[in-house]
Coordinates of C-alpha atoms in Angstrom, one line a residue:
M1 CA -5.9 12.2 17.1
K2 CA -4.0 9.6 19.6
F3 CA -3.3 6.5 18.4
Y4 CA -2.9 3.2 20.2
S5 CA -1.1 -0.4 19.6
T6 CA -3.1 -3.2 18.3
N7 CA -1.3 -5.4 21.0
R8 CA -2.3 -2.9 23.8
Q9 CA 1.1 -3.0 25.5
S10 CA 2.3 0.3 24.8
P11 CA 1.0 3.8 25.5
K12 CA -1.2 6.0 23.1
I13 CA 0.7 8.6 21.3
T14 CA 0.3 11.4 18.4
F15 CA 0.2 11.4 15.0
K16 CA 3.5 13.0 14.9
E17 CA 4.9 10.3 17.5
A18 CA 3.4 7.4 15.4
V19 CA 5.0 8.6 12.1
I20 CA 8.3 9.1 13.5
K21 CA 8.2 5.8 15.5
G22 CA 6.7 3.6 12.6
L23 CA 6.0 0.5 15.0
P24 CA 5.2 0.5 18.7
Q25 CA 7.5 -1.2 21.1
D26 CA 5.0 -4.0 21.6
K27 CA 5.1 -5.0 18.1
G28 CA 1.8 -4.2 17.4
L29 CA 0.5 -1.6 14.7
F30 CA -1.0 2.0 15.6
F31 CA -4.5 2.3 15.0
P32 CA -6.7 5.4 15.6
E33 CA -8.2 5.8 18.8
Q34 CA -11.4 7.2 16.9
V35 CA -12.9 6.8 13.5
P36 CA -14.9 9.9 12.5
V37 CA -17.8 9.4 10.2
L38 CA -18.0 11.9 7.6
P39 CA -21.3 14.1 7.1
A40 CA -23.8 13.1 4.5
S41 CA -23.0 16.4 2.7
F42 CA -19.2 15.2 1.9
F43 CA -20.9 12.3 0.0
E44 CA -23.2 14.3 -2.0
A45 CA -19.9 16.8 -2.8
L46 CA -17.8 14.0 -3.5
P47 CA -18.5 13.5 -7.3
D48 CA -17.2 16.8 -8.2
M49 CA -14.5 17.2 -5.7
A50 CA -10.8 17.4 -6.6
L51 CA -8.3 14.8 -4.9
P52 CA -6.6 17.3 -3.0
E53 CA -10.0 18.6 -1.3
I54 CA -11.0 15.2 -0.8
A55 CA -7.7 14.1 1.1
I56 CA -8.0 17.3 3.4
Q57 CA -11.7 16.3 4.4
V58 CA -10.5 12.7 5.0
L59 CA -7.2 13.2 6.7
S60 CA -7.7 16.1 9.0
A61 CA -9.1 14.4 11.8
Y62 CA -6.2 12.1 12.0
T63 CA -3.3 14.4 11.6
A64 CA -4.7 17.1 13.8
P65 CA -3.1 19.1 15.8
D66 CA 0.1 17.9 14.8
I67 CA -0.3 19.3 11.1
E68 CA -2.3 22.3 10.7
Q69 CA -5.0 22.7 8.1
E70 CA -3.0 25.0 6.0
A71 CA 0.2 22.9 6.2
L72 CA -2.4 20.0 5.5
R73 CA -3.5 21.4 2.3
E74 CA 0.2 22.1 1.1
I75 CA 0.9 18.6 1.5
C76 CA -2.1 17.5 -0.3
D77 CA -1.7 19.7 -2.9
E78 CA 1.7 18.5 -3.4
V79 CA 0.8 14.5 -3.5
F80 CA -2.0 14.5 -5.5
T81 CA -1.0 15.8 -8.7
F82 CA -1.7 13.2 -11.1
S83 CA -4.9 11.5 -12.3
I84 CA -6.7 8.4 -10.9
P85 CA -9.1 7.5 -13.4
L86 CA -12.0 5.2 -13.3
V87 CA -11.9 3.2 -16.6
K88 CA -14.8 1.0 -17.5
V89 CA -13.6 -2.5 -18.9
E90 CA -17.0 -3.9 -19.3
D91 CA -20.7 -3.5 -18.3
E92 CA -20.6 -3.0 -14.5
V93 CA -16.7 -3.6 -14.2
Y94 CA -14.6 -0.8 -13.9
T95 CA -10.8 -0.2 -12.8
L96 CA -9.3 2.4 -10.8
E97 CA -5.8 3.2 -12.3
L98 CA -3.2 3.8 -9.6
F99 CA -0.3 3.9 -11.9
H100 CA -0.4 7.5 -13.1
G101 CA 2.3 8.7 -10.7
P102 CA 6.1 9.1 -10.6
T103 CA 7.1 5.4 -10.2
C104 CA 3.7 3.8 -11.8
A105 CA 2.3 2.4 -8.7
F106 CA -0.6 2.7 -6.2
K107 CA 2.2 3.4 -3.3
D108 CA 3.2 6.7 -4.8
I109 CA 0.6 8.2 -3.1
G110 CA 1.3 7.0 0.5
A111 CA 5.0 7.2 0.1
R112 CA 4.9 11.0 -1.1
F113 CA 2.5 11.9 2.0
M114 CA 4.8 10.4 4.4
S115 CA 7.8 11.9 2.9
R116 CA 6.2 15.4 3.4
C117 CA 4.9 14.6 6.8
L118 CA 8.3 13.2 8.0
Q119 CA 9.9 16.5 6.4
T120 CA 7.7 18.6 8.5
F121 CA 8.2 16.5 11.8
A122 CA 12.2 15.8 11.6
E123 CA 14.6 17.9 13.7
K124 CA 17.5 19.6 12.4
G125 CA 20.5 17.8 13.5
K126 CA 18.5 14.5 14.4
P127 CA 18.7 12.5 11.1
V128 CA 15.7 10.0 10.8
T129 CA 16.6 6.6 9.2
V130 CA 13.9 5.0 7.0
L131 CA 13.9 1.4 6.8
V132 CA 11.5 -0.2 4.8
A133 CA 11.2 -3.6 3.2
T134 CA 9.9 -4.4 -0.3
S135 CA 8.7 -7.0 -2.3
G136 CA 8.6 -4.5 -5.4
D137 CA 6.6 -1.3 -5.7
T138 CA 6.9 -0.2 -2.3
G139 CA 11.1 0.3 -2.8
S140 CA 10.6 2.6 -5.9
A141 CA 7.7 4.6 -4.5
V142 CA 9.4 5.2 -1.0
A143 CA 13.1 6.1 -2.6
N144 CA 11.3 8.5 -5.2
G145 CA 9.0 10.1 -2.4
F146 CA 12.3 10.6 -0.1
L147 CA 15.1 11.2 -2.8
G148 CA 16.9 14.3 -1.9
V149 CA 14.7 15.1 1.5
E150 CA 17.1 16.6 3.9
N151 CA 17.8 15.0 7.2
I152 CA 16.2 11.6 6.2
E153 CA 18.2 8.6 5.1
V154 CA 16.6 5.6 3.5
V155 CA 17.4 1.9 3.7
I156 CA 15.4 -0.2 1.4
L157 CA 15.6 -4.0 1.9
Y158 CA 14.4 -6.4 -0.8
P159 CA 14.6 -10.2 -1.6
K160 CA 17.8 -10.4 -3.9
G161 CA 16.4 -11.9 -7.2
G162 CA 12.6 -11.4 -5.9
V163 CA 11.6 -8.4 -7.7
S164 CA 11.3 -7.3 -11.5
D165 CA 14.6 -5.8 -13.2
I166 CA 12.6 -2.5 -13.8
Q167 CA 11.5 -2.7 -10.1
E168 CA 15.0 -3.1 -8.9
M169 CA 16.4 -0.4 -11.1
Q170 CA 13.9 2.3 -9.6
F171 CA 15.5 1.9 -5.8
T172 CA 19.0 0.8 -6.6
T173 CA 20.2 3.4 -9.2
L174 CA 19.5 6.7 -7.0
G175 CA 22.1 7.3 -4.8
Q176 CA 21.9 10.4 -2.6
N177 CA 20.2 9.5 0.5
I178 CA 18.8 6.4 -0.8
R179 CA 20.7 2.9 0.1
A180 CA 19.4 -0.7 -1.2
V181 CA 20.4 -3.7 0.6
A182 CA 19.6 -7.1 -1.2
V183 CA 18.8 -9.8 1.5
E184 CA 19.3 -13.5 0.6
G185 CA 15.8 -14.8 1.5
M186 CA 11.9 -13.9 0.9
F187 CA 10.1 -10.7 1.5
D188 CA 8.9 -12.2 4.6
D189 CA 12.7 -12.3 5.8
C190 CA 13.3 -8.8 5.0
Q191 CA 9.8 -7.8 6.6
A192 CA 11.2 -9.8 9.7
L193 CA 14.3 -8.2 9.8
V194 CA 12.5 -4.4 9.9
K195 CA 10.6 -5.6 12.7
Q196 CA 13.6 -6.9 14.5
A197 CA 15.3 -3.6 13.8
F198 CA 12.5 -1.7 15.7
A199 CA 12.5 -4.1 18.6
D200 CA 16.3 -3.5 19.2
E201 CA 16.8 -1.6 22.0
E202 CA 20.7 -0.9 21.1
L203 CA 19.9 0.3 17.9
A204 CA 17.1 2.6 19.4
K205 CA 19.6 4.3 21.5
E206 CA 22.1 4.8 18.5
M207 CA 19.8 6.1 15.9
Q208 CA 16.0 7.4 15.0
L209 CA 14.6 4.7 12.9
S210 CA 11.3 5.1 11.1
S211 CA 9.3 2.5 8.6
A212 CA 8.0 3.5 5.2
N213 CA 6.0 0.2 4.8
S214 CA 2.4 0.3 5.1
I215 CA 2.5 -0.4 8.8
N216 CA 3.4 3.3 9.1
V217 CA 0.1 5.4 9.7
A218 CA 1.5 8.2 7.3
R219 CA 1.5 5.3 4.5
W220 CA -1.4 3.6 5.5
L221 CA -4.0 6.5 5.8
P222 CA -3.6 8.4 2.9
Q223 CA -4.5 5.3 0.7
M224 CA -8.3 5.9 1.9
V225 CA -8.5 8.8 -0.2
Y226 CA -8.5 7.1 -3.6
Y227 CA -11.5 4.7 -2.4
F228 CA -13.6 7.9 -1.8
H229 CA -12.4 9.4 -5.1
A230 CA -13.3 5.8 -7.0
W231 CA -16.8 5.8 -5.3
G232 CA -17.2 9.4 -6.3
Q233 CA -16.6 8.9 -9.8
W234 CA -18.6 5.7 -10.0
K235 CA -21.4 7.4 -8.2
K236 CA -21.4 10.3 -11.2
Q237 CA -21.9 7.5 -13.6
H238 CA -24.4 5.5 -11.7
P239 CA -26.5 8.1 -10.0
T240 CA -29.2 6.0 -8.9
Q241 CA -27.4 2.9 -7.9
T242 CA -26.4 2.4 -4.5
E243 CA -24.3 -0.8 -4.2
V244 CA -20.9 -1.6 -5.5
T245 CA -17.9 -4.0 -4.9
I246 CA -14.3 -3.2 -4.5
A247 CA -11.7 -5.8 -5.3
V248 CA -8.1 -5.1 -4.1
P249 CA -5.2 -7.0 -4.9
S250 CA -3.8 -8.1 -1.6
G251 CA -0.2 -8.6 -0.3
N252 CA 0.5 -7.1 3.0
F253 CA -3.2 -5.9 3.2
G254 CA -2.3 -2.4 3.8
N255 CA -4.5 -1.1 0.9
L256 CA -7.4 -3.4 1.8
A257 CA -7.4 -2.1 5.5
A258 CA -7.4 1.5 4.0
G259 CA -10.3 0.6 2.2
L260 CA -12.0 -0.7 4.9
L261 CA -11.4 2.1 7.1
A262 CA -12.9 4.3 4.7
R263 CA -15.9 2.2 4.9
Q264 CA -15.8 2.9 8.6
M265 CA -16.0 6.4 8.0
G266 CA -18.9 6.5 5.9
L267 CA -17.9 5.3 2.3
P268 CA -20.9 3.3 1.0
V269 CA -19.1 0.3 -0.4
T270 CA -21.4 -3.0 0.2
Y271 CA -18.4 -5.7 0.0
F272 CA -14.6 -5.9 -0.5
V273 CA -12.7 -8.8 -2.1
A274 CA -9.3 -9.8 -0.7
A275 CA -7.8 -10.8 -3.8
T276 CA -4.6 -12.4 -3.4
N277 CA -2.0 -14.9 -5.4
M278 CA -1.2 -18.3 -4.2
N279 CA -0.2 -16.6 -0.7
K280 CA -3.6 -17.2 0.2
I281 CA -3.4 -16.9 4.0
V282 CA -6.7 -14.4 4.6
P283 CA -8.9 -16.0 1.8
D284 CA -8.2 -19.3 3.8
Y285 CA -8.9 -17.4 7.0
L286 CA -12.2 -16.1 5.9
E287 CA -13.3 -19.6 5.2
S288 CA -12.0 -21.3 7.9
G289 CA -11.8 -18.6 10.7
V290 CA -8.1 -20.0 11.6
Y291 CA -5.2 -17.5 10.8
T292 CA -1.9 -19.4 10.0
P293 CA 0.8 -17.7 8.4
A294 CA 3.2 -19.7 6.1
P295 CA 6.2 -19.3 4.3
S296 CA 5.7 -17.1 1.0
V297 CA 5.4 -18.7 -2.3
A298 CA 7.0 -16.7 -5.4
T299 CA 4.4 -15.7 -7.9
I300 CA 4.0 -13.9 -11.3
A301 CA 2.1 -11.2 -9.1
N302 CA 5.4 -10.8 -7.0
A303 CA 4.3 -7.6 -5.0
M304 CA 1.8 -9.8 -3.5
D305 CA 4.2 -12.9 -2.2
V306 CA 3.6 -12.4 1.7
G307 CA 3.1 -15.2 3.9
S308 CA 2.6 -13.1 6.8
P309 CA 0.6 -10.0 6.1
N310 CA 1.8 -7.3 8.2
N311 CA -1.7 -5.1 8.0
F312 CA -3.9 -8.0 8.8
P313 CA -4.3 -7.0 12.7
R314 CA -5.7 -3.7 11.6
I315 CA -8.5 -5.6 9.8
L316 CA -8.9 -7.7 12.5
E317 CA -9.0 -4.7 14.9
M318 CA -12.0 -2.9 12.5
F319 CA -14.1 -6.1 13.1
E320 CA -13.2 -6.7 16.6
Q321 CA -11.6 -10.1 16.1
Q322 CA -14.7 -11.4 14.9
H323 CA -14.6 -14.0 11.9
T324 CA -18.3 -13.8 10.7
A325 CA -18.4 -9.8 11.1
M326 CA -15.6 -9.5 8.6
Q327 CA -17.2 -12.6 6.3
D328 CA -20.1 -10.4 5.9
V329 CA -18.5 -7.5 4.6
V330 CA -14.7 -9.0 3.0
K331 CA -14.9 -12.0 0.3
G332 CA -11.6 -14.0 -0.3
F333 CA -10.4 -15.1 -3.3
W334 CA -7.0 -16.3 -4.9
A335 CA -5.7 -17.4 -8.5
D336 CA -2.5 -19.2 -9.4
D337 CA -0.1 -18.2 -11.9
D338 CA -1.9 -20.2 -14.9
S339 CA -5.3 -18.3 -14.2
I340 CA -3.4 -15.0 -14.1
K341 CA -1.6 -15.4 -17.2
A342 CA -4.8 -16.6 -18.9
V343 CA -6.9 -14.0 -18.0
I344 CA -4.3 -11.4 -18.9
K345 CA -4.4 -12.7 -22.3
Q346 CA -8.0 -13.1 -22.6
V347 CA -9.0 -9.3 -21.2
N348 CA -6.3 -8.0 -23.6
E349 CA -7.7 -9.8 -26.9
Q350 CA -11.2 -9.6 -25.9
K351 CA -11.6 -5.8 -24.1
G352 CA -8.4 -4.3 -25.5
Y353 CA -7.5 -3.8 -21.7
L354 CA -3.9 -4.8 -20.7
L355 CA -4.1 -6.2 -17.0
D356 CA -1.1 -6.2 -14.8
P357 CA -0.5 -9.2 -13.0
H358 CA -2.0 -7.9 -9.6
G359 CA -4.8 -6.3 -11.2
A360 CA -5.8 -9.5 -13.0
I361 CA -6.3 -11.2 -9.8
S362 CA -8.7 -8.6 -8.6
Y363 CA -10.3 -8.7 -12.0
L364 CA -10.9 -12.4 -11.6
S365 CA -12.3 -12.1 -8.3
L366 CA -15.2 -9.6 -9.5
K367 CA -16.1 -12.3 -12.3
Q368 CA -16.7 -14.8 -9.6
Y369 CA -18.4 -12.7 -7.2
L370 CA -20.5 -10.0 -8.9
P371 CA -23.2 -12.7 -10.4
K372 CA -23.6 -13.6 -6.5
L373 CA -23.2 -10.2 -4.9
K374 CA -25.4 -8.4 -7.8
T375 CA -23.5 -5.2 -7.3
S376 CA -21.1 -3.4 -10.0
G377 CA -17.5 -3.9 -9.4
I378 CA -14.4 -1.9 -9.3
F379 CA -10.9 -3.3 -9.5
L380 CA -7.7 -1.7 -8.8
E381 CA -5.0 -1.6 -11.1
T382 CA -2.1 -1.1 -8.7
A383 CA 0.9 -1.0 -11.3
H384 CA 1.4 -0.4 -14.7
P385 CA 1.9 -3.4 -16.6
A386 CA 5.1 -2.4 -18.1
K387 CA 6.8 -2.8 -14.7
F388 CA 6.3 -6.3 -15.4
K389 CA 7.5 -6.3 -18.9
G390 CA 8.9 -9.6 -19.3
S391 CA 6.1 -11.6 -17.8
I392 CA 3.6 -9.4 -19.9
D393 CA 5.5 -9.8 -23.1
A394 CA 5.6 -13.4 -22.5
V395 CA 1.7 -13.8 -22.2
T396 CA 0.7 -11.4 -24.8
G397 CA 3.6 -12.2 -27.3
G398 CA 4.1 -8.4 -27.7
D399 CA 6.6 -5.8 -26.8
I400 CA 4.7 -3.4 -24.2
D401 CA 6.4 0.1 -24.4
L402 CA 7.6 1.7 -20.9
P403 CA 6.4 5.0 -20.0
E404 CA 8.5 7.9 -19.4
Q405 CA 8.6 7.3 -16.0
L406 CA 10.3 4.0 -16.3
K407 CA 12.6 4.8 -19.3
A408 CA 14.6 7.3 -17.0
F409 CA 15.8 4.4 -14.9
Q410 CA 17.2 2.2 -17.9
N411 CA 21.1 1.8 -18.2
R412 CA 21.9 3.5 -14.9
A413 CA 24.5 1.8 -12.6
K414 CA 23.0 -0.4 -9.7
Q415 CA 24.2 0.6 -6.1
V416 CA 23.6 -2.2 -4.1
V417 CA 24.9 -3.8 -0.6
S418 CA 24.2 -7.8 -0.3
I419 CA 23.6 -9.2 3.3
K420 CA 22.7 -12.8 4.4
N421 CA 19.3 -13.0 6.2
D422 CA 21.1 -12.1 9.7
F423 CA 20.2 -9.4 11.6
K424 CA 23.6 -9.0 12.7
D425 CA 24.3 -8.0 8.9
L426 CA 21.6 -5.7 8.8
S427 CA 22.6 -3.9 12.0
A428 CA 26.1 -3.2 10.7
V429 CA 24.5 -1.6 7.6
L430 CA 22.3 0.7 9.7
Q431 CA 25.1 1.6 12.1
Q432 CA 27.6 2.5 9.1
Q433 CA 24.6 4.7 7.6
N434 CA 23.9 6.3 11.1
E435 CA 28.0 7.2 11.0
V436 CA 27.8 8.7 7.5
S437 CA 24.8 10.9 8.2
A438 CA 25.7 12.0 11.6

């Protein structure tokens, strides 16, 4: 499989090259040259397939020939080791719980898959520096996925004071090959610094940079797997139904882009909902046809505080830049903090289910759209509610217990470098990291 840039100013490259490079030089995003359609027999067998087997069937066309089938099987067996249950919340509304992995967030899947791919591809004596921006869960998932991986250094940028305490502890207390950098700015500033680093010719000469944000194909593509799994579990419970809508909490839009790519591969999902917080750039585009990135706004659903979604060009690519074609499949929704808090409290009291702030938005979106769309609905719970303990406790008046994965990070010393929102500062950090790892 070859991958091209959405800006079409860079040469087509292999999966291996795309994983190591992260971003094309023309500042586009890598996109697969072909999207294979899976056979009917796959969907017939899907309800009873194990997650690793689904992953092999879905991903093999994209990773070949750089990763042989047996090696892909080993990677999938190592990555998909935890459950991803489909849980009924109320009649015709289900949630896919993506928080049962080692850092209690959906990004565990993509980060673990990418770490195994990069470990397979990295050459001894040529260390790779993985540079990633995070608004919360990406940092912890990447740090966990790459911790201790030989020949790979990780530098995580995050907005100073812009992530929850638990999220921060998960990637600032590890040491080893993980370095945390607090940026005086917003997530969009961190993201812009990452892009600037990849475009810098001097840095490219001195070190081998790769990205572990969802802009990297090895982080993005494996997210398709749990959409197929969700549909299979839903179909098992509804063998005679044919239509379902999936609501996706969306910030950088890699998760939604993965679901839409799965749909292009034949996944029979009728509609997707792009569910966002007050950073409603994409819902506004779906309504008006005008795409206008804006400075991000801080909200209770902090992982989605993104004013310039990195992965939206991939979604435009799938719909051939056609606004009306996208409108037919993707519905837009946004909610403010008061609405998020109210629905968390309501669902906890009335349904006995505790939503995280991001899942709360996607649940709200289904409540708005399902009466019109007349389908069943699945919303994604992308992180454990305990990762937002302060906010959740304030809303429910309770004291949510931390799962064991999160308790492990308590009372550890943070190891953080602080920089201004200035590329010179980041460049100095990266050059220092390169000298240490050389």
